[in-house]
Short mmCIF file of C-alpha atoms in Angstrom, two decimals:
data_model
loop_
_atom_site.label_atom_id
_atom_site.label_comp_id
_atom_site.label_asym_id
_atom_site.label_seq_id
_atom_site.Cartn_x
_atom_site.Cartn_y
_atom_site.Cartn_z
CA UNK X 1 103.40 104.11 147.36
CA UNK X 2 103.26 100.52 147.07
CA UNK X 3 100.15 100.00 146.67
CA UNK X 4 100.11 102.69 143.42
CA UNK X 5 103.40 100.56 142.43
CA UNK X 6 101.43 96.86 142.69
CA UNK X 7 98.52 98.48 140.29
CA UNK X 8 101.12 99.72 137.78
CA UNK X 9 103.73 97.48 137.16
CA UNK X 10 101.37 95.57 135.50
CA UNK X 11 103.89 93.95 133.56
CA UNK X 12 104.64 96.24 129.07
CA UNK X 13 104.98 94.39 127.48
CA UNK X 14 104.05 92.36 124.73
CA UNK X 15 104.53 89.76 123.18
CA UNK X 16 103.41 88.11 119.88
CA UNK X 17 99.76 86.41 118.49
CA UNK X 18 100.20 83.54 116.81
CA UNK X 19 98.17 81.30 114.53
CA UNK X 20 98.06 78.08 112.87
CA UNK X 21 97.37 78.96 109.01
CA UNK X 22 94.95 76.60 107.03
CA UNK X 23 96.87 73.78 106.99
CA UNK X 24 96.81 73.50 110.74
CA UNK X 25 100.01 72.47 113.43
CA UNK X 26 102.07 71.02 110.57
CA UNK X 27 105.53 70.37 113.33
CA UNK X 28 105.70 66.54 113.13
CA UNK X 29 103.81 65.35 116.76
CA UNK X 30 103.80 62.73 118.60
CA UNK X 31 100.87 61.77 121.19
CA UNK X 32 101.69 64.11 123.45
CA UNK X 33 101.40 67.36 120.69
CA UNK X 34 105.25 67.46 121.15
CA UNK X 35 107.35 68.34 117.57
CA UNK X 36 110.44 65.65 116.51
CA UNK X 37 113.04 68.52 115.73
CA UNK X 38 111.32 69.95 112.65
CA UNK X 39 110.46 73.13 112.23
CA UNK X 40 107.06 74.08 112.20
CA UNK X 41 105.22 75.54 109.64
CA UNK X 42 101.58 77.41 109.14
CA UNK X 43 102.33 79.77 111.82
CA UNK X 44 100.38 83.40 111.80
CA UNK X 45 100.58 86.17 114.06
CA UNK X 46 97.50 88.64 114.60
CA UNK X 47 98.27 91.50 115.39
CA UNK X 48 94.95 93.03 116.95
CA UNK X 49 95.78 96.88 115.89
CA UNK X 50 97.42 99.06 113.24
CA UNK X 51 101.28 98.30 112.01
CA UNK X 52 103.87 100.02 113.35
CA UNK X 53 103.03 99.66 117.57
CA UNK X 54 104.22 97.80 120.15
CA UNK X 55 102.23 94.70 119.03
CA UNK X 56 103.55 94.91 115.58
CA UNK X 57 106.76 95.25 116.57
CA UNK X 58 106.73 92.37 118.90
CA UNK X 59 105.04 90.31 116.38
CA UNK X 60 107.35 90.86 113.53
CA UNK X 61 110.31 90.25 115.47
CA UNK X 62 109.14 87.35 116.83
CA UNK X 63 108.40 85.74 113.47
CA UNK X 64 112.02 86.78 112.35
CA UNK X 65 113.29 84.98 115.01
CA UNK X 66 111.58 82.01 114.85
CA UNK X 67 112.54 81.66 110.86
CA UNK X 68 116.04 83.21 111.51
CA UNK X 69 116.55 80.46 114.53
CA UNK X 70 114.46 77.63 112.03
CA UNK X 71 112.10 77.06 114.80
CA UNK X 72 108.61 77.91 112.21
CA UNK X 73 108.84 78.12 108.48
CA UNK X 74 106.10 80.40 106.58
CA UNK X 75 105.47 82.77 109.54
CA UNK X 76 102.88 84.75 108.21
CA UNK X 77 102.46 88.46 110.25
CA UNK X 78 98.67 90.23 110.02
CA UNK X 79 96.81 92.95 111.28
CA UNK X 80 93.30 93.13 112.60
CA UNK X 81 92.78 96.53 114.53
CA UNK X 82 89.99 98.36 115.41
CA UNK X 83 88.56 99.07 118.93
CA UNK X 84 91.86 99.07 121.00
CA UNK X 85 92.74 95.31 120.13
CA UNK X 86 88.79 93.58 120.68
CA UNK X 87 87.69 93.14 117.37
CA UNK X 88 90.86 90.61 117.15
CA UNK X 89 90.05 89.61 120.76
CA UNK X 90 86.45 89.06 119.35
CA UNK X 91 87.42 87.07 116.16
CA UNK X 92 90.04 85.16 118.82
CA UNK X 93 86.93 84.37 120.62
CA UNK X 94 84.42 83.41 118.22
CA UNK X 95 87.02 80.62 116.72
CA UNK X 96 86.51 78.24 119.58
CA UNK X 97 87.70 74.87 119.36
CA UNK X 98 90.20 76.68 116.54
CA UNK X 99 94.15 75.08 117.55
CA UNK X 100 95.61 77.04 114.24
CA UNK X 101 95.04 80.32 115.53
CA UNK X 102 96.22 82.86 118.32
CA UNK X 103 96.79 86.25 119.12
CA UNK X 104 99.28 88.96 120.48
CA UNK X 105 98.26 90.68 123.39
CA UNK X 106 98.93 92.77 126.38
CA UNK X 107 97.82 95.34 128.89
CA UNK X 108 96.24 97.68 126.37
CA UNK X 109 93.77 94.33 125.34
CA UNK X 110 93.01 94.40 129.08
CA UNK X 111 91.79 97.38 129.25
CA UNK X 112 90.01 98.22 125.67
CA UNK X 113 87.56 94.56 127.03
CA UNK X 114 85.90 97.17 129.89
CA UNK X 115 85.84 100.69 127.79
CA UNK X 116 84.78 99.04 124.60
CA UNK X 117 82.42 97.10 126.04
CA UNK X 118 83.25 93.86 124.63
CA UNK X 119 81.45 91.05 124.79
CA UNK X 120 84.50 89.22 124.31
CA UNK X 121 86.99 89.12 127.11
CA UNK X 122 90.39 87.56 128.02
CA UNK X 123 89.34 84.92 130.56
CA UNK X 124 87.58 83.84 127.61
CA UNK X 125 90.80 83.08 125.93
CA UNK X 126 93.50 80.17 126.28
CA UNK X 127 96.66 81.75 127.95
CA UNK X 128 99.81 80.34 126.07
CA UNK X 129 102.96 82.89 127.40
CA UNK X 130 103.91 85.81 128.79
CA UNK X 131 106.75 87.15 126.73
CA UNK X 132 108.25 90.96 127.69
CA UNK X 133 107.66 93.75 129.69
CA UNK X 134 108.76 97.33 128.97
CA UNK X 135 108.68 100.89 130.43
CA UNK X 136 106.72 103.78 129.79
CA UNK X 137 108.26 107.17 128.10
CA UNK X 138 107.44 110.51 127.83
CA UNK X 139 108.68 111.71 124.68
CA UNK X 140 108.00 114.99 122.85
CA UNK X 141 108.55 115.93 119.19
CA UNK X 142 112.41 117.93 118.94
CA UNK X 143 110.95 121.44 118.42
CA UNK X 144 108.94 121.29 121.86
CA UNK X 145 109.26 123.78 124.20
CA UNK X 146 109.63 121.19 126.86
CA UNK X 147 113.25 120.78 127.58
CA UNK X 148 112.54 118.28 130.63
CA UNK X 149 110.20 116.62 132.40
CA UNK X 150 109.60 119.30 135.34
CA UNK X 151 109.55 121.67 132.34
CA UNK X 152 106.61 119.47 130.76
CA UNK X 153 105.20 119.04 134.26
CA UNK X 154 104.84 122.56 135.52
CA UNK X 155 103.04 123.89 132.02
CA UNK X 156 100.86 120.80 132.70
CA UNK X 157 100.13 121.62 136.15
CA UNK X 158 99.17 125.05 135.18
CA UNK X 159 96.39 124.21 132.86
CA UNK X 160 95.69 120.36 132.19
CA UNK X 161 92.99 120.94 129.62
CA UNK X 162 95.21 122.92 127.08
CA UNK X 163 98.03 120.14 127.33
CA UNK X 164 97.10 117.69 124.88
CA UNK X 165 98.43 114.00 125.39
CA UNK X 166 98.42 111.26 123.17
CA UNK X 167 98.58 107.61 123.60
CA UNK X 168 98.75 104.57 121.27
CA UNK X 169 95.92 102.50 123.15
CA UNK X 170 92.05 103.07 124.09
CA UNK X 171 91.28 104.23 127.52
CA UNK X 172 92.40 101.64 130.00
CA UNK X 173 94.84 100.38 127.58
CA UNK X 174 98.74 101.17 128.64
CA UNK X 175 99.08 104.53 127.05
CA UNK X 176 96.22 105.99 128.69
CA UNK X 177 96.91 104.46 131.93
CA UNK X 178 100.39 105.87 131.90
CA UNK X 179 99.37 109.47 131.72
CA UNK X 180 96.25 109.42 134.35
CA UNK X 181 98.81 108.14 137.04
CA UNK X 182 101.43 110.28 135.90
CA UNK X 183 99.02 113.08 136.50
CA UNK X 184 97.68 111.69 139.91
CA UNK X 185 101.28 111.80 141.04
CA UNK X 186 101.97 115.20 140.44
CA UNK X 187 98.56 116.59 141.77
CA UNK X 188 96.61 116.79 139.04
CA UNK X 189 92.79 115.40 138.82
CA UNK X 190 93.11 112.67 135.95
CA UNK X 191 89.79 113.58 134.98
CA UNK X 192 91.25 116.83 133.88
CA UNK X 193 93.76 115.18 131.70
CA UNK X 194 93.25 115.75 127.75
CA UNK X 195 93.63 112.50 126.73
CA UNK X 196 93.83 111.98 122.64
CA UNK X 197 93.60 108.16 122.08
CA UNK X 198 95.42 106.52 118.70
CA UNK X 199 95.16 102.67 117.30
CA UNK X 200 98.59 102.26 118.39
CA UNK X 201 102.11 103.97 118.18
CA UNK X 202 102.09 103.40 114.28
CA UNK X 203 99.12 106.24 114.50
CA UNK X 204 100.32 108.11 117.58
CA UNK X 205 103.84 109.17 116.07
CA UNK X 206 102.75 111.14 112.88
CA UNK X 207 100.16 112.69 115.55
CA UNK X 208 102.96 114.14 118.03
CA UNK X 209 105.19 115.23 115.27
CA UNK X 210 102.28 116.62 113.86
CA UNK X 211 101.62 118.55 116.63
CA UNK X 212 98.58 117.15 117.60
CA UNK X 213 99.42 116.54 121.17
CA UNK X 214 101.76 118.35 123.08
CA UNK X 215 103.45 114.76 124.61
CA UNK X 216 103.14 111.59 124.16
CA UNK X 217 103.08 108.24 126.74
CA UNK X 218 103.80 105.24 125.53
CA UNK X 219 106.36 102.44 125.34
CA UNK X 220 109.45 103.63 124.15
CA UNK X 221 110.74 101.04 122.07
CA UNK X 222 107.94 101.96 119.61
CA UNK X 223 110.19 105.65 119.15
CA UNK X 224 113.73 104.12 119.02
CA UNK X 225 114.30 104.97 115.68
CA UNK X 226 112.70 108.21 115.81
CA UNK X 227 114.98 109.29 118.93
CA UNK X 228 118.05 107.85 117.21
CA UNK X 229 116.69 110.14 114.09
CA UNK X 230 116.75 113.38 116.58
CA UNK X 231 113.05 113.28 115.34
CA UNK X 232 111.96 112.71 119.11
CA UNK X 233 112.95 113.27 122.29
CA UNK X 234 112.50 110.90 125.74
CA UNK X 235 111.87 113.54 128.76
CA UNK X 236 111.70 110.56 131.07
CA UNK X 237 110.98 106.81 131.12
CA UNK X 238 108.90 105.01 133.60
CA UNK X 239 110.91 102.46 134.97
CA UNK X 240 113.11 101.82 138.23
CA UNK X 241 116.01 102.16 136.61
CA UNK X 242 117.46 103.95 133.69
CA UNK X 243 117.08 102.06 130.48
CA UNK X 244 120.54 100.95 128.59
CA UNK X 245 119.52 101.62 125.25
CA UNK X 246 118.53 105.42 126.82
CA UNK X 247 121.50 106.01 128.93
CA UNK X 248 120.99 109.67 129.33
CA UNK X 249 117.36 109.38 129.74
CA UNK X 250 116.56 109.67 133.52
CA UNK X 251 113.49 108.06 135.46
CA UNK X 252 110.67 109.49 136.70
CA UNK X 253 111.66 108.57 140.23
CA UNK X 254 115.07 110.33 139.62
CA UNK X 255 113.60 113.69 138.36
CA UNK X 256 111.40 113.33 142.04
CA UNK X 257 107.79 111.96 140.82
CA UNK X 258 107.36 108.78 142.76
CA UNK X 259 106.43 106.60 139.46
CA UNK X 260 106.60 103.61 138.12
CA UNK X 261 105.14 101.68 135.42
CA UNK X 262 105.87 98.99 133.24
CA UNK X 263 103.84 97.25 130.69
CA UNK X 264 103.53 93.82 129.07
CA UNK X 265 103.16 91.71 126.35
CA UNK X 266 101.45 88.03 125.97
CA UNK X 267 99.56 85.50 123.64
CA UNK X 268 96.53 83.94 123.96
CA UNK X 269 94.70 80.98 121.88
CA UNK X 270 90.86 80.75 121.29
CA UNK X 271 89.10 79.05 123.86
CA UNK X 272 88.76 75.41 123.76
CA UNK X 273 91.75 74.24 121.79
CA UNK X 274 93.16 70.76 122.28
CA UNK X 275 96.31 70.05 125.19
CA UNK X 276 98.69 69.18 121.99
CA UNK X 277 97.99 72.28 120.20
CA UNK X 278 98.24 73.88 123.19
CA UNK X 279 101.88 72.18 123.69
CA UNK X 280 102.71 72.63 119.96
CA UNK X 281 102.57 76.80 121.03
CA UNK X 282 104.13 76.47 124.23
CA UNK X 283 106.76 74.49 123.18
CA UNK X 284 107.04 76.84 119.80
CA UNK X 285 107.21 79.76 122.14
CA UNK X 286 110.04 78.13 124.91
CA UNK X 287 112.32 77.68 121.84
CA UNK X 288 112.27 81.29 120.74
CA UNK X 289 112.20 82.51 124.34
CA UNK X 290 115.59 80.68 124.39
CA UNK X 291 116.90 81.28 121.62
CA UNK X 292 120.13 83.52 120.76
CA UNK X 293 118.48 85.44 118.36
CA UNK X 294 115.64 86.53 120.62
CA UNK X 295 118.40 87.30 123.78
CA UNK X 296 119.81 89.34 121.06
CA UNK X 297 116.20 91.19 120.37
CA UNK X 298 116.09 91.88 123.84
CA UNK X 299 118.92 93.57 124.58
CA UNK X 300 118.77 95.54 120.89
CA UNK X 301 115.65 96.62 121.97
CA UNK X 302 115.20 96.89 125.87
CA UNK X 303 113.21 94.64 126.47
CA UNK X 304 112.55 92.77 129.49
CA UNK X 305 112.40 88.89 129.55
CA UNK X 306 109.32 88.40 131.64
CA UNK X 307 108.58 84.51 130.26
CA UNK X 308 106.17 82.48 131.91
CA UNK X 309 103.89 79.96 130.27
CA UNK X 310 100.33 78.10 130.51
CA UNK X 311 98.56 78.36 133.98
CA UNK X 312 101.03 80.48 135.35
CA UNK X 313 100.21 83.51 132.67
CA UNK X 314 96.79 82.28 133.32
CA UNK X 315 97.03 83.46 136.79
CA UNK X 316 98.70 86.88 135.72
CA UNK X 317 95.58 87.51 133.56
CA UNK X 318 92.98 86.69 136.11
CA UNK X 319 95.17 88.94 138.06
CA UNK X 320 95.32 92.22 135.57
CA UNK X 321 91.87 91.80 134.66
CA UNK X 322 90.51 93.08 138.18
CA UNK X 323 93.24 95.14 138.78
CA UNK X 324 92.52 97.26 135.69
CA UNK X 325 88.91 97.05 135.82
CA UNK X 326 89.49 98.04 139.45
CA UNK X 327 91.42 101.69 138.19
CA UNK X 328 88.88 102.20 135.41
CA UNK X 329 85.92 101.99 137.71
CA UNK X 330 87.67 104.35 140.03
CA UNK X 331 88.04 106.51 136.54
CA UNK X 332 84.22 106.19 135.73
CA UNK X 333 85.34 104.18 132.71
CA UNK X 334 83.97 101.00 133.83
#
């Protein structure tokens, strides 16, 4: 199973876009792109789908931390969505050269570039950090008939096609991902799988307690409030161990399905930008990553502090890009 393990823990989660506004990298540099003390100001985050996902969750939070820690002034938070997270990889792309602008990314980007067809991709892009990873969840509205995951499992097993599944990414994206290998792991032919695809959890949640889909897979910080509501309920997460802000929840390897996943979050500049804007972000970034208030962020929300910066994401991208092109193709999705 490790080689199933190596493909999936392809690292939740998520992280935030950020962008220079109009006025450009207004910190206070020296030479080197470095900021005296000041905080800096003209920051934006895109957000490449709908509000109310894992992206925009990330994203916000990060831009409260960064005011509430006086790292940036004027964060600014927007969304661009549309096509699993490439049209804002596409407008990330065509700014070349562009030092006031970034974007939040993660897995989900990864994998919308080969189903979508983009013409943009992320080796295109400038890697600035790696910020979080989270786990997966299977969650079901709090009428379902599905009192556990073998419960969920066994009605699945008997006929994939009638059990509906949602996720808040395109195919090849996180949410989709989740599922297939979820249903490769219990015998079931992922091609069988009734996959419903949303523009991110903001979209997926009215869907499942709608009663669109009969689960959902996704990451399940995007349903904290919901669960805490008694709105939703987590039938497993995806990770190695149980989650702390889901005590009671157990993992797919405890309830027997040999299983894990974990996604991650990142962001990228436009290709071409200058060394000190590229410093101005990094450094930007490194102060929030340790920061109090984000620690605090972390443990509210369950994340996991995956931070690595520059080349070394770099490498991490090269190395999710085949990886996930590699599953898709064996999918017929690529």
């Amino acid at each position: 199973m490790a080689t199933r393990r190596n493909l999936l823990v392809m690292g939740v989660a998520a992280a935030t876009a950020l962008a220079l506004g109009a006025c450009g990298a207004t910190a206070e540099k020296d030479g080197a792109g470095a900021n005296d003390g000041k905080p800096a100001t003209g920051l934006r985050i895109m957000v490449p789908n709908s509000p109310g996902g894992g992206y925009d969750t990330t994203a916000r939070t990060a831009a409260k931390v960064m005011e509430d820690a006086k790292i940036a002034t004027g964060v600014q938070v927007f969304n661009l969505p549309g096509a699993g997270g490439t049209v804002g990889l596409q407008r990330t792309v065509n700014e070349k050269g562009n030092g006031k602008l970034a974007m939040q990314m993660g897995l989900g980007v990864v994998g919308a570039s080969y189903t979508s067809k983009s013409a943009a991709t992320l080796t295109q892009t400038t890697p600035l950090a790696k910020m979080i990873e989270e786990a997966g969840a299977i969650v079901v509205p709090k009428d379902s008939p599905y009192k556990n995951i073998n419960d969920l499992i066994a009605a699945w097993k008997a006929d994939p096609k009638k059990i509906a599944v949602g996720g808040g990414s395109s195919p090849g994206g996180p949410d989709h991902l989740l599922p297939m290998q979820l249903a490769k792991a219990v015998g079931i032919d992922p091609r069988q799988v009734n996959f419903v695809s949303y523009d991110g959890g903001g979209e997926l949640l009215p869907a499942l307690l709608g009663g669109k889909v009969a689960f959902g897979a996704s990451g399940f910080g995007e349903f904290l409030k919901q669960v805490e509501a008694g709105q939703i309920r987590v039938l497993a997460v995806t990770s190695e161990a149980p989650i702390e802000v889901l005590k009671d929840v157990p993992t797919l390897k405890a309830s027997g399905i040999d299983l894990v996943f974990t996604n991650w979050r990142g962001i990228v500049a436009p290709p071409g930008i200058s060394e000190a804007d590229k410093k101005v972000w990094i450094d930007v970034l490194t102060k929030m990553h340790d920061s109090a208030e984000w620690k605090a962020e972390l443990a509210k929300r369950g994340w996991t502090d995956a931070f690595v910066t520059g080349d070394e994401f770099g490498t991490f991208l090269t190395e999710q890009d085949k990886a996930v092109a590699d599953i898709l193709k064996q999918l017929g999705l690529a």
